[in-house]
Amino acid sequence: MTDYDDARFYNEMSLRIKDHWAKDLDLRYLQSLSYQNMATMYGQTGRFVEAADCFEKALSLGADLYIIRWALSHHNYGCMQALRGDAILAKRLFEKAYELRQSSLGDHYDTAASLHMLAGCYQKERDKRSLEMARELLLEAVRILESKACSRDSRRLARTKFKLSIVLDSLGDPKAQPLRAEAQSLVAGDGNLFTDEAAFDALVSYV
């Protein structure tokens, strides 16, 4: 039995117990948490259909209970759909995650993270209008990450500035190269020269 088998077993057992007690108690928050955990587990093993089903259940149960957790479910579901290549659904989920996070958290790392991921969806569409939208979303993410509320997390800021430099480059904006150098300077102390987006993404353990 693998670690994932163990995780699935305990999550399913936990959910059965919660479903049983939910007949008499309001356990929607705890049920949504279990579905979120199962969705993440299925997504990490490539079982995207099962993951999507669990995400949908988590979203249906979590509404209006704990807005920050509900926002996280939208964000994580968006990440999975972006990975699968469903840009339309991913954009809708990231937009909702951003809306919820902005209203509940304000200028926060997580709010910027949803903007960053939403911008990535527009960036992949590659037409000028979509690239301009990606640019505006990333500029707002940079503003948030540079605000006092975020205490300048240099890794997240470097990651978003590097993505913005790629978008600016695609738009033919001469500010792309200086911004890229700025992003690299933010993480120069890590002892590595980061030259591609994958390297910058790896700096942030949680997207």
JSON list of C-alpha atoms in Angstrom, two decimals:
[
{"chain": "A", "resi": 1, "resn": "MET", "atom": "CA", "xyz": [0.00, 0.00, 0.00]},
{"chain": "A", "resi": 2, "resn": "THR", "atom": "CA", "xyz": [1.46, 3.37, -1.05]},
{"chain": "A", "resi": 3, "resn": "ASP", "atom": "CA", "xyz": [1.30, 6.64, 0.86]},
{"chain": "A", "resi": 4, "resn": "TYR", "atom": "CA", "xyz": [-1.43, 7.78, -1.54]},
{"chain": "A", "resi": 5, "resn": "ASP", "atom": "CA", "xyz": [-3.42, 4.61, -0.83]},
{"chain": "A", "resi": 6, "resn": "ASP", "atom": "CA", "xyz": [-3.11, 5.33, 2.88]},
{"chain": "A", "resi": 7, "resn": "ALA", "atom": "CA", "xyz": [-4.18, 8.93, 2.36]},
{"chain": "A", "resi": 8, "resn": "ARG", "atom": "CA", "xyz": [-7.19, 7.91, 0.28]},
{"chain": "A", "resi": 9, "resn": "PHE", "atom": "CA", "xyz": [-8.23, 5.29, 2.86]},
{"chain": "A", "resi": 10, "resn": "TYR", "atom": "CA", "xyz": [-8.11, 7.71, 5.79]},
{"chain": "A", "resi": 11, "resn": "ASN", "atom": "CA", "xyz": [-9.76, 10.54, 3.87]},
{"chain": "A", "resi": 12, "resn": "GLU", "atom": "CA", "xyz": [-12.59, 8.29, 2.74]},
{"chain": "A", "resi": 13, "resn": "MET", "atom": "CA", "xyz": [-13.03, 6.93, 6.26]},
{"chain": "A", "resi": 14, "resn": "SER", "atom": "CA", "xyz": [-13.07, 10.46, 7.66]},
{"chain": "A", "resi": 15, "resn": "LEU", "atom": "CA", "xyz": [-15.65, 11.52, 5.09]},
{"chain": "A", "resi": 16, "resn": "ARG", "atom": "CA", "xyz": [-17.93, 8.57, 5.89]},
{"chain": "A", "resi": 17, "resn": "ILE", "atom": "CA", "xyz": [-17.85, 9.49, 9.57]},
{"chain": "A", "resi": 18, "resn": "LYS", "atom": "CA", "xyz": [-18.61, 13.14, 8.80]},
{"chain": "A", "resi": 19, "resn": "ASP", "atom": "CA", "xyz": [-21.43, 12.16, 6.43]},
{"chain": "A", "resi": 20, "resn": "HIS", "atom": "CA", "xyz": [-22.95, 10.02, 9.18]},
{"chain": "A", "resi": 21, "resn": "TRP", "atom": "CA", "xyz": [-22.83, 12.76, 11.83]},
{"chain": "A", "resi": 22, "resn": "ALA", "atom": "CA", "xyz": [-23.98, 15.38, 9.33]},
{"chain": "A", "resi": 23, "resn": "LYS", "atom": "CA", "xyz": [-27.50, 13.97, 9.68]},
{"chain": "A", "resi": 24, "resn": "ASP", "atom": "CA", "xyz": [-27.70, 15.69, 13.07]},
{"chain": "A", "resi": 25, "resn": "LEU", "atom": "CA", "xyz": [-24.97, 18.35, 12.92]},
{"chain": "A", "resi": 26, "resn": "ASP", "atom": "CA", "xyz": [-23.87, 21.01, 10.45]},
{"chain": "A", "resi": 27, "resn": "LEU", "atom": "CA", "xyz": [-20.55, 19.56, 9.31]},
{"chain": "A", "resi": 28, "resn": "ARG", "atom": "CA", "xyz": [-20.42, 21.14, 5.87]},
{"chain": "A", "resi": 29, "resn": "TYR", "atom": "CA", "xyz": [-17.14, 22.88, 6.57]},
{"chain": "A", "resi": 30, "resn": "LEU", "atom": "CA", "xyz": [-15.44, 19.66, 7.69]},
{"chain": "A", "resi": 31, "resn": "GLN", "atom": "CA", "xyz": [-16.96, 17.75, 4.78]},
{"chain": "A", "resi": 32, "resn": "SER", "atom": "CA", "xyz": [-15.72, 20.36, 2.31]},
{"chain": "A", "resi": 33, "resn": "LEU", "atom": "CA", "xyz": [-12.26, 20.10, 3.87]},
{"chain": "A", "resi": 34, "resn": "SER", "atom": "CA", "xyz": [-12.20, 16.34, 3.31]},
{"chain": "A", "resi": 35, "resn": "TYR", "atom": "CA", "xyz": [-13.31, 16.73, -0.30]},
{"chain": "A", "resi": 36, "resn": "GLN", "atom": "CA", "xyz": [-10.60, 19.37, -0.82]},
{"chain": "A", "resi": 37, "resn": "ASN", "atom": "CA", "xyz": [-7.98, 16.98, 0.56]},
{"chain": "A", "resi": 38, "resn": "MET", "atom": "CA", "xyz": [-9.22, 14.14, -1.64]},
{"chain": "A", "resi": 39, "resn": "ALA", "atom": "CA", "xyz": [-9.28, 16.41, -4.70]},
{"chain": "A", "resi": 40, "resn": "THR", "atom": "CA", "xyz": [-5.66, 17.40, -4.11]},
{"chain": "A", "resi": 41, "resn": "MET", "atom": "CA", "xyz": [-4.65, 13.77, -3.65]},
{"chain": "A", "resi": 42, "resn": "TYR", "atom": "CA", "xyz": [-6.41, 12.64, -6.84]},
{"chain": "A", "resi": 43, "resn": "GLY", "atom": "CA", "xyz": [-4.96, 15.56, -8.80]},
{"chain": "A", "resi": 44, "resn": "GLN", "atom": "CA", "xyz": [-1.42, 14.72, -7.71]},
{"chain": "A", "resi": 45, "resn": "THR", "atom": "CA", "xyz": [-1.83, 11.17, -8.99]},
{"chain": "A", "resi": 46, "resn": "GLY", "atom": "CA", "xyz": [-3.27, 12.24, -12.35]},
{"chain": "A", "resi": 47, "resn": "ARG", "atom": "CA", "xyz": [-6.82, 11.11, -11.58]},
{"chain": "A", "resi": 48, "resn": "PHE", "atom": "CA", "xyz": [-8.32, 14.35, -12.80]},
{"chain": "A", "resi": 49, "resn": "VAL", "atom": "CA", "xyz": [-11.91, 13.16, -13.22]},
{"chain": "A", "resi": 50, "resn": "GLU", "atom": "CA", "xyz": [-12.12, 12.03, -9.60]},
{"chain": "A", "resi": 51, "resn": "ALA", "atom": "CA", "xyz": [-10.31, 15.20, -8.51]},
{"chain": "A", "resi": 52, "resn": "ALA", "atom": "CA", "xyz": [-12.77, 17.43, -10.38]},
{"chain": "A", "resi": 53, "resn": "ASP", "atom": "CA", "xyz": [-15.71, 15.62, -8.78]},
{"chain": "A", "resi": 54, "resn": "CYS", "atom": "CA", "xyz": [-14.24, 16.18, -5.30]},
{"chain": "A", "resi": 55, "resn": "PHE", "atom": "CA", "xyz": [-13.49, 19.84, -6.03]},
{"chain": "A", "resi": 56, "resn": "GLU", "atom": "CA", "xyz": [-17.07, 20.40, -7.18]},
{"chain": "A", "resi": 57, "resn": "LYS", "atom": "CA", "xyz": [-18.39, 18.81, -3.98]},
{"chain": "A", "resi": 58, "resn": "ALA", "atom": "CA", "xyz": [-16.02, 20.91, -1.87]},
{"chain": "A", "resi": 59, "resn": "LEU", "atom": "CA", "xyz": [-17.21, 24.08, -3.61]},
{"chain": "A", "resi": 60, "resn": "SER", "atom": "CA", "xyz": [-20.89, 23.20, -3.23]},
{"chain": "A", "resi": 61, "resn": "LEU", "atom": "CA", "xyz": [-20.48, 22.51, 0.50]},
{"chain": "A", "resi": 62, "resn": "GLY", "atom": "CA", "xyz": [-18.09, 25.34, 1.31]},
{"chain": "A", "resi": 63, "resn": "ALA", "atom": "CA", "xyz": [-20.11, 28.30, 0.04]},
{"chain": "A", "resi": 64, "resn": "ASP", "atom": "CA", "xyz": [-20.64, 31.02, 2.64]},
{"chain": "A", "resi": 65, "resn": "LEU", "atom": "CA", "xyz": [-19.05, 28.96, 5.42]},
{"chain": "A", "resi": 66, "resn": "TYR", "atom": "CA", "xyz": [-15.43, 30.05, 5.50]},
{"chain": "A", "resi": 67, "resn": "ILE", "atom": "CA", "xyz": [-14.60, 32.36, 2.64]},
{"chain": "A", "resi": 68, "resn": "ILE", "atom": "CA", "xyz": [-10.82, 31.90, 2.81]},
{"chain": "A", "resi": 69, "resn": "ARG", "atom": "CA", "xyz": [-11.11, 28.11, 2.53]},
{"chain": "A", "resi": 70, "resn": "TRP", "atom": "CA", "xyz": [-13.69, 28.47, -0.25]},
{"chain": "A", "resi": 71, "resn": "ALA", "atom": "CA", "xyz": [-11.30, 30.76, -2.12]},
{"chain": "A", "resi": 72, "resn": "LEU", "atom": "CA", "xyz": [-8.51, 28.19, -1.71]},
{"chain": "A", "resi": 73, "resn": "SER", "atom": "CA", "xyz": [-10.73, 25.49, -3.23]},
{"chain": "A", "resi": 74, "resn": "HIS", "atom": "CA", "xyz": [-11.40, 27.71, -6.26]},
{"chain": "A", "resi": 75, "resn": "HIS", "atom": "CA", "xyz": [-7.69, 28.50, -6.60]},
{"chain": "A", "resi": 76, "resn": "ASN", "atom": "CA", "xyz": [-6.53, 24.88, -6.33]},
{"chain": "A", "resi": 77, "resn": "TYR", "atom": "CA", "xyz": [-9.23, 23.68, -8.71]},
{"chain": "A", "resi": 78, "resn": "GLY", "atom": "CA", "xyz": [-8.10, 26.38, -11.14]},
{"chain": "A", "resi": 79, "resn": "CYS", "atom": "CA", "xyz": [-4.51, 25.17, -10.89]},
{"chain": "A", "resi": 80, "resn": "MET", "atom": "CA", "xyz": [-5.59, 21.66, -11.81]},
{"chain": "A", "resi": 81, "resn": "GLN", "atom": "CA", "xyz": [-7.69, 22.82, -14.77]},
{"chain": "A", "resi": 82, "resn": "ALA", "atom": "CA", "xyz": [-4.83, 25.02, -15.99]},
{"chain": "A", "resi": 83, "resn": "LEU", "atom": "CA", "xyz": [-2.57, 21.97, -15.85]},
{"chain": "A", "resi": 84, "resn": "ARG", "atom": "CA", "xyz": [-5.12, 20.01, -17.87]},
{"chain": "A", "resi": 85, "resn": "GLY", "atom": "CA", "xyz": [-5.32, 22.80, -20.45]},
{"chain": "A", "resi": 86, "resn": "ASP", "atom": "CA", "xyz": [-8.91, 23.91, -19.77]},
{"chain": "A", "resi": 87, "resn": "ALA", "atom": "CA", "xyz": [-8.18, 27.64, -19.88]},
{"chain": "A", "resi": 88, "resn": "ILE", "atom": "CA", "xyz": [-11.82, 28.73, -19.87]},
{"chain": "A", "resi": 89, "resn": "LEU", "atom": "CA", "xyz": [-12.69, 26.91, -16.64]},
{"chain": "A", "resi": 90, "resn": "ALA", "atom": "CA", "xyz": [-9.33, 27.77, -15.07]},
{"chain": "A", "resi": 91, "resn": "LYS", "atom": "CA", "xyz": [-9.89, 31.48, -15.73]},
{"chain": "A", "resi": 92, "resn": "ARG", "atom": "CA", "xyz": [-13.35, 31.36, -14.19]},
{"chain": "A", "resi": 93, "resn": "LEU", "atom": "CA", "xyz": [-12.01, 29.63, -11.08]},
{"chain": "A", "resi": 94, "resn": "PHE", "atom": "CA", "xyz": [-9.05, 31.99, -10.65]},
{"chain": "A", "resi": 95, "resn": "GLU", "atom": "CA", "xyz": [-11.32, 35.00, -11.15]},
{"chain": "A", "resi": 96, "resn": "LYS", "atom": "CA", "xyz": [-13.58, 33.75, -8.36]},
{"chain": "A", "resi": 97, "resn": "ALA", "atom": "CA", "xyz": [-10.60, 32.96, -6.13]},
{"chain": "A", "resi": 98, "resn": "TYR", "atom": "CA", "xyz": [-9.26, 36.49, -6.67]},
{"chain": "A", "resi": 99, "resn": "GLU", "atom": "CA", "xyz": [-12.65, 38.05, -5.98]},
{"chain": "A", "resi": 100, "resn": "LEU", "atom": "CA", "xyz": [-13.03, 36.11, -2.72]},
{"chain": "A", "resi": 101, "resn": "ARG", "atom": "CA", "xyz": [-9.48, 36.77, -1.59]},
{"chain": "A", "resi": 102, "resn": "GLN", "atom": "CA", "xyz": [-9.59, 40.46, -2.41]},
{"chain": "A", "resi": 103, "resn": "SER", "atom": "CA", "xyz": [-12.80, 40.88, -0.42]},
{"chain": "A", "resi": 104, "resn": "SER", "atom": "CA", "xyz": [-11.62, 38.83, 2.57]},
{"chain": "A", "resi": 105, "resn": "LEU", "atom": "CA", "xyz": [-7.83, 39.27, 2.64]},
{"chain": "A", "resi": 106, "resn": "GLY", "atom": "CA", "xyz": [-7.18, 42.45, 0.69]},
{"chain": "A", "resi": 107, "resn": "ASP", "atom": "CA", "xyz": [-3.53, 42.96, -0.33]},
{"chain": "A", "resi": 108, "resn": "HIS", "atom": "CA", "xyz": [-2.18, 39.52, 0.53]},
{"chain": "A", "resi": 109, "resn": "TYR", "atom": "CA", "xyz": [0.20, 36.93, -0.94]},
{"chain": "A", "resi": 110, "resn": "ASP", "atom": "CA", "xyz": [-2.73, 34.67, -1.77]},
{"chain": "A", "resi": 111, "resn": "THR", "atom": "CA", "xyz": [-4.59, 37.44, -3.58]},
{"chain": "A", "resi": 112, "resn": "ALA", "atom": "CA", "xyz": [-1.49, 38.08, -5.69]},
{"chain": "A", "resi": 113, "resn": "ALA", "atom": "CA", "xyz": [-1.13, 34.33, -6.32]},
{"chain": "A", "resi": 114, "resn": "SER", "atom": "CA", "xyz": [-4.59, 34.12, -7.88]},
{"chain": "A", "resi": 115, "resn": "LEU", "atom": "CA", "xyz": [-3.80, 37.13, -10.07]},
{"chain": "A", "resi": 116, "resn": "HIS", "atom": "CA", "xyz": [-0.50, 35.52, -11.11]},
{"chain": "A", "resi": 117, "resn": "MET", "atom": "CA", "xyz": [-2.20, 32.27, -12.12]},
{"chain": "A", "resi": 118, "resn": "LEU", "atom": "CA", "xyz": [-5.06, 34.07, -13.89]},
{"chain": "A", "resi": 119, "resn": "ALA", "atom": "CA", "xyz": [-2.51, 36.10, -15.86]},
{"chain": "A", "resi": 120, "resn": "GLY", "atom": "CA", "xyz": [-0.85, 32.85, -16.92]},
{"chain": "A", "resi": 121, "resn": "CYS", "atom": "CA", "xyz": [-4.12, 31.69, -18.49]},
{"chain": "A", "resi": 122, "resn": "TYR", "atom": "CA", "xyz": [-4.37, 34.88, -20.55]},
{"chain": "A", "resi": 123, "resn": "GLN", "atom": "CA", "xyz": [-0.68, 34.71, -21.44]},
{"chain": "A", "resi": 124, "resn": "LYS", "atom": "CA", "xyz": [-1.13, 31.30, -23.05]},
{"chain": "A", "resi": 125, "resn": "GLU", "atom": "CA", "xyz": [-3.78, 32.68, -25.42]},
{"chain": "A", "resi": 126, "resn": "ARG", "atom": "CA", "xyz": [-0.98, 34.78, -26.97]},
{"chain": "A", "resi": 127, "resn": "ASP", "atom": "CA", "xyz": [-3.13, 37.33, -28.83]},
{"chain": "A", "resi": 128, "resn": "LYS", "atom": "CA", "xyz": [-2.43, 41.01, -28.15]},
{"chain": "A", "resi": 129, "resn": "ARG", "atom": "CA", "xyz": [-5.59, 41.66, -26.16]},
{"chain": "A", "resi": 130, "resn": "SER", "atom": "CA", "xyz": [-5.00, 38.65, -23.90]},
{"chain": "A", "resi": 131, "resn": "LEU", "atom": "CA", "xyz": [-1.36, 39.62, -23.37]},
{"chain": "A", "resi": 132, "resn": "GLU", "atom": "CA", "xyz": [-2.44, 43.13, -22.40]},
{"chain": "A", "resi": 133, "resn": "MET", "atom": "CA", "xyz": [-4.87, 41.63, -19.89]},
{"chain": "A", "resi": 134, "resn": "ALA", "atom": "CA", "xyz": [-2.09, 39.43, -18.49]},
{"chain": "A", "resi": 135, "resn": "ARG", "atom": "CA", "xyz": [0.12, 42.51, -18.17]},
{"chain": "A", "resi": 136, "resn": "GLU", "atom": "CA", "xyz": [-2.51, 44.41, -16.15]},
{"chain": "A", "resi": 137, "resn": "LEU", "atom": "CA", "xyz": [-3.13, 41.45, -13.85]},
{"chain": "A", "resi": 138, "resn": "LEU", "atom": "CA", "xyz": [0.58, 41.00, -13.20]},
{"chain": "A", "resi": 139, "resn": "LEU", "atom": "CA", "xyz": [1.10, 44.71, -12.57]},
{"chain": "A", "resi": 140, "resn": "GLU", "atom": "CA", "xyz": [-1.59, 44.51, -9.89]},
{"chain": "A", "resi": 141, "resn": "ALA", "atom": "CA", "xyz": [0.03, 41.38, -8.43]},
{"chain": "A", "resi": 142, "resn": "VAL", "atom": "CA", "xyz": [3.37, 43.21, -8.28]},
{"chain": "A", "resi": 143, "resn": "ARG", "atom": "CA", "xyz": [1.70, 46.16, -6.58]},
{"chain": "A", "resi": 144, "resn": "ILE", "atom": "CA", "xyz": [0.28, 43.84, -3.92]},
{"chain": "A", "resi": 145, "resn": "LEU", "atom": "CA", "xyz": [3.57, 42.01, -3.39]},
{"chain": "A", "resi": 146, "resn": "GLU", "atom": "CA", "xyz": [5.43, 45.30, -3.04]},
{"chain": "A", "resi": 147, "resn": "SER", "atom": "CA", "xyz": [2.92, 46.65, -0.52]},
{"chain": "A", "resi": 148, "resn": "LYS", "atom": "CA", "xyz": [3.64, 46.88, 3.19]},
{"chain": "A", "resi": 149, "resn": "ALA", "atom": "CA", "xyz": [1.03, 44.21, 3.85]},
{"chain": "A", "resi": 150, "resn": "CYS", "atom": "CA", "xyz": [3.21, 41.60, 2.15]},
{"chain": "A", "resi": 151, "resn": "SER", "atom": "CA", "xyz": [6.54, 42.64, 3.69]},
{"chain": "A", "resi": 152, "resn": "ARG", "atom": "CA", "xyz": [8.26, 42.14, 0.33]},
{"chain": "A", "resi": 153, "resn": "ASP", "atom": "CA", "xyz": [8.45, 38.38, -0.11]},
{"chain": "A", "resi": 154, "resn": "SER", "atom": "CA", "xyz": [11.38, 38.51, -2.55]},
{"chain": "A", "resi": 155, "resn": "ARG", "atom": "CA", "xyz": [10.80, 35.08, -4.06]},
{"chain": "A", "resi": 156, "resn": "ARG", "atom": "CA", "xyz": [7.14, 35.61, -4.90]},
{"chain": "A", "resi": 157, "resn": "LEU", "atom": "CA", "xyz": [7.92, 39.10, -6.14]},
{"chain": "A", "resi": 158, "resn": "ALA", "atom": "CA", "xyz": [10.77, 37.83, -8.33]},
{"chain": "A", "resi": 159, "resn": "ARG", "atom": "CA", "xyz": [8.54, 35.12, -9.78]},
{"chain": "A", "resi": 160, "resn": "THR", "atom": "CA", "xyz": [5.78, 37.54, -10.72]},
{"chain": "A", "resi": 161, "resn": "LYS", "atom": "CA", "xyz": [8.17, 40.16, -12.10]},
{"chain": "A", "resi": 162, "resn": "PHE", "atom": "CA", "xyz": [9.85, 37.52, -14.26]},
{"chain": "A", "resi": 163, "resn": "LYS", "atom": "CA", "xyz": [6.48, 36.42, -15.69]},
{"chain": "A", "resi": 164, "resn": "LEU", "atom": "CA", "xyz": [5.62, 40.07, -16.31]},
{"chain": "A", "resi": 165, "resn": "SER", "atom": "CA", "xyz": [8.90, 40.50, -18.19]},
{"chain": "A", "resi": 166, "resn": "ILE", "atom": "CA", "xyz": [7.95, 37.59, -20.46]},
{"chain": "A", "resi": 167, "resn": "VAL", "atom": "CA", "xyz": [4.56, 39.15, -21.19]},
{"chain": "A", "resi": 168, "resn": "LEU", "atom": "CA", "xyz": [6.16, 42.55, -21.85]},
{"chain": "A", "resi": 169, "resn": "ASP", "atom": "CA", "xyz": [8.65, 40.90, -24.19]},
{"chain": "A", "resi": 170, "resn": "SER", "atom": "CA", "xyz": [5.77, 39.31, -26.13]},
{"chain": "A", "resi": 171, "resn": "LEU", "atom": "CA", "xyz": [4.22, 42.77, -26.43]},
{"chain": "A", "resi": 172, "resn": "GLY", "atom": "CA", "xyz": [7.48, 44.26, -27.68]},
{"chain": "A", "resi": 173, "resn": "ASP", "atom": "CA", "xyz": [7.85, 46.46, -24.61]},
{"chain": "A", "resi": 174, "resn": "PRO", "atom": "CA", "xyz": [11.48, 47.59, -24.02]},
{"chain": "A", "resi": 175, "resn": "LYS", "atom": "CA", "xyz": [10.89, 47.48, -20.25]},
{"chain": "A", "resi": 176, "resn": "ALA", "atom": "CA", "xyz": [10.99, 43.67, -20.41]},
{"chain": "A", "resi": 177, "resn": "GLN", "atom": "CA", "xyz": [14.76, 43.25, -20.15]},
{"chain": "A", "resi": 178, "resn": "PRO", "atom": "CA", "xyz": [15.34, 45.64, -17.21]},
{"chain": "A", "resi": 179, "resn": "LEU", "atom": "CA", "xyz": [12.45, 44.02, -15.35]},
{"chain": "A", "resi": 180, "resn": "ARG", "atom": "CA", "xyz": [13.91, 40.56, -15.99]},
{"chain": "A", "resi": 181, "resn": "ALA", "atom": "CA", "xyz": [17.24, 41.70, -14.57]},
{"chain": "A", "resi": 182, "resn": "GLU", "atom": "CA", "xyz": [15.42, 43.14, -11.56]},
{"chain": "A", "resi": 183, "resn": "ALA", "atom": "CA", "xyz": [13.67, 39.81, -10.97]},
{"chain": "A", "resi": 184, "resn": "GLN", "atom": "CA", "xyz": [16.99, 37.98, -11.12]},
{"chain": "A", "resi": 185, "resn": "SER", "atom": "CA", "xyz": [18.61, 40.43, -8.70]},
{"chain": "A", "resi": 186, "resn": "LEU", "atom": "CA", "xyz": [15.88, 39.78, -6.12]},
{"chain": "A", "resi": 187, "resn": "VAL", "atom": "CA", "xyz": [17.02, 36.16, -5.78]},
{"chain": "A", "resi": 188, "resn": "ALA", "atom": "CA", "xyz": [20.72, 36.59, -6.60]},
{"chain": "A", "resi": 189, "resn": "GLY", "atom": "CA", "xyz": [21.64, 35.70, -3.02]},
{"chain": "A", "resi": 190, "resn": "ASP", "atom": "CA", "xyz": [20.33, 32.16, -3.52]},
{"chain": "A", "resi": 191, "resn": "GLY", "atom": "CA", "xyz": [23.54, 31.31, -5.37]},
{"chain": "A", "resi": 192, "resn": "ASN", "atom": "CA", "xyz": [21.87, 30.44, -8.68]},
{"chain": "A", "resi": 193, "resn": "LEU", "atom": "CA", "xyz": [21.21, 32.37, -11.87]},
{"chain": "A", "resi": 194, "resn": "PHE", "atom": "CA", "xyz": [17.55, 31.97, -12.69]},
{"chain": "A", "resi": 195, "resn": "THR", "atom": "CA", "xyz": [16.98, 32.28, -16.42]},
{"chain": "A", "resi": 196, "resn": "ASP", "atom": "CA", "xyz": [13.65, 30.57, -17.14]},
{"chain": "A", "resi": 197, "resn": "GLU", "atom": "CA", "xyz": [10.14, 30.60, -15.75]},
{"chain": "A", "resi": 198, "resn": "ALA", "atom": "CA", "xyz": [10.30, 27.05, -14.41]},
{"chain": "A", "resi": 199, "resn": "ALA", "atom": "CA", "xyz": [13.21, 28.02, -12.17]},
{"chain": "A", "resi": 200, "resn": "PHE", "atom": "CA", "xyz": [11.31, 31.01, -10.82]},
{"chain": "A", "resi": 201, "resn": "ASP", "atom": "CA", "xyz": [8.17, 28.91, -10.28]},
{"chain": "A", "resi": 202, "resn": "ALA", "atom": "CA", "xyz": [10.23, 26.44, -8.25]},
{"chain": "A", "resi": 203, "resn": "LEU", "atom": "CA", "xyz": [11.13, 29.24, -5.83]},
{"chain": "A", "resi": 204, "resn": "VAL", "atom": "CA", "xyz": [7.56, 29.27, -4.54]},
{"chain": "A", "resi": 205, "resn": "SER", "atom": "CA", "xyz": [6.51, 26.05, -2.86]},
{"chain": "A", "resi": 206, "resn": "TYR", "atom": "CA", "xyz": [2.81, 26.95, -2.97]},
{"chain": "A", "resi": 207, "resn": "VAL", "atom": "CA", "xyz": [1.46, 28.62, -6.12]}
]
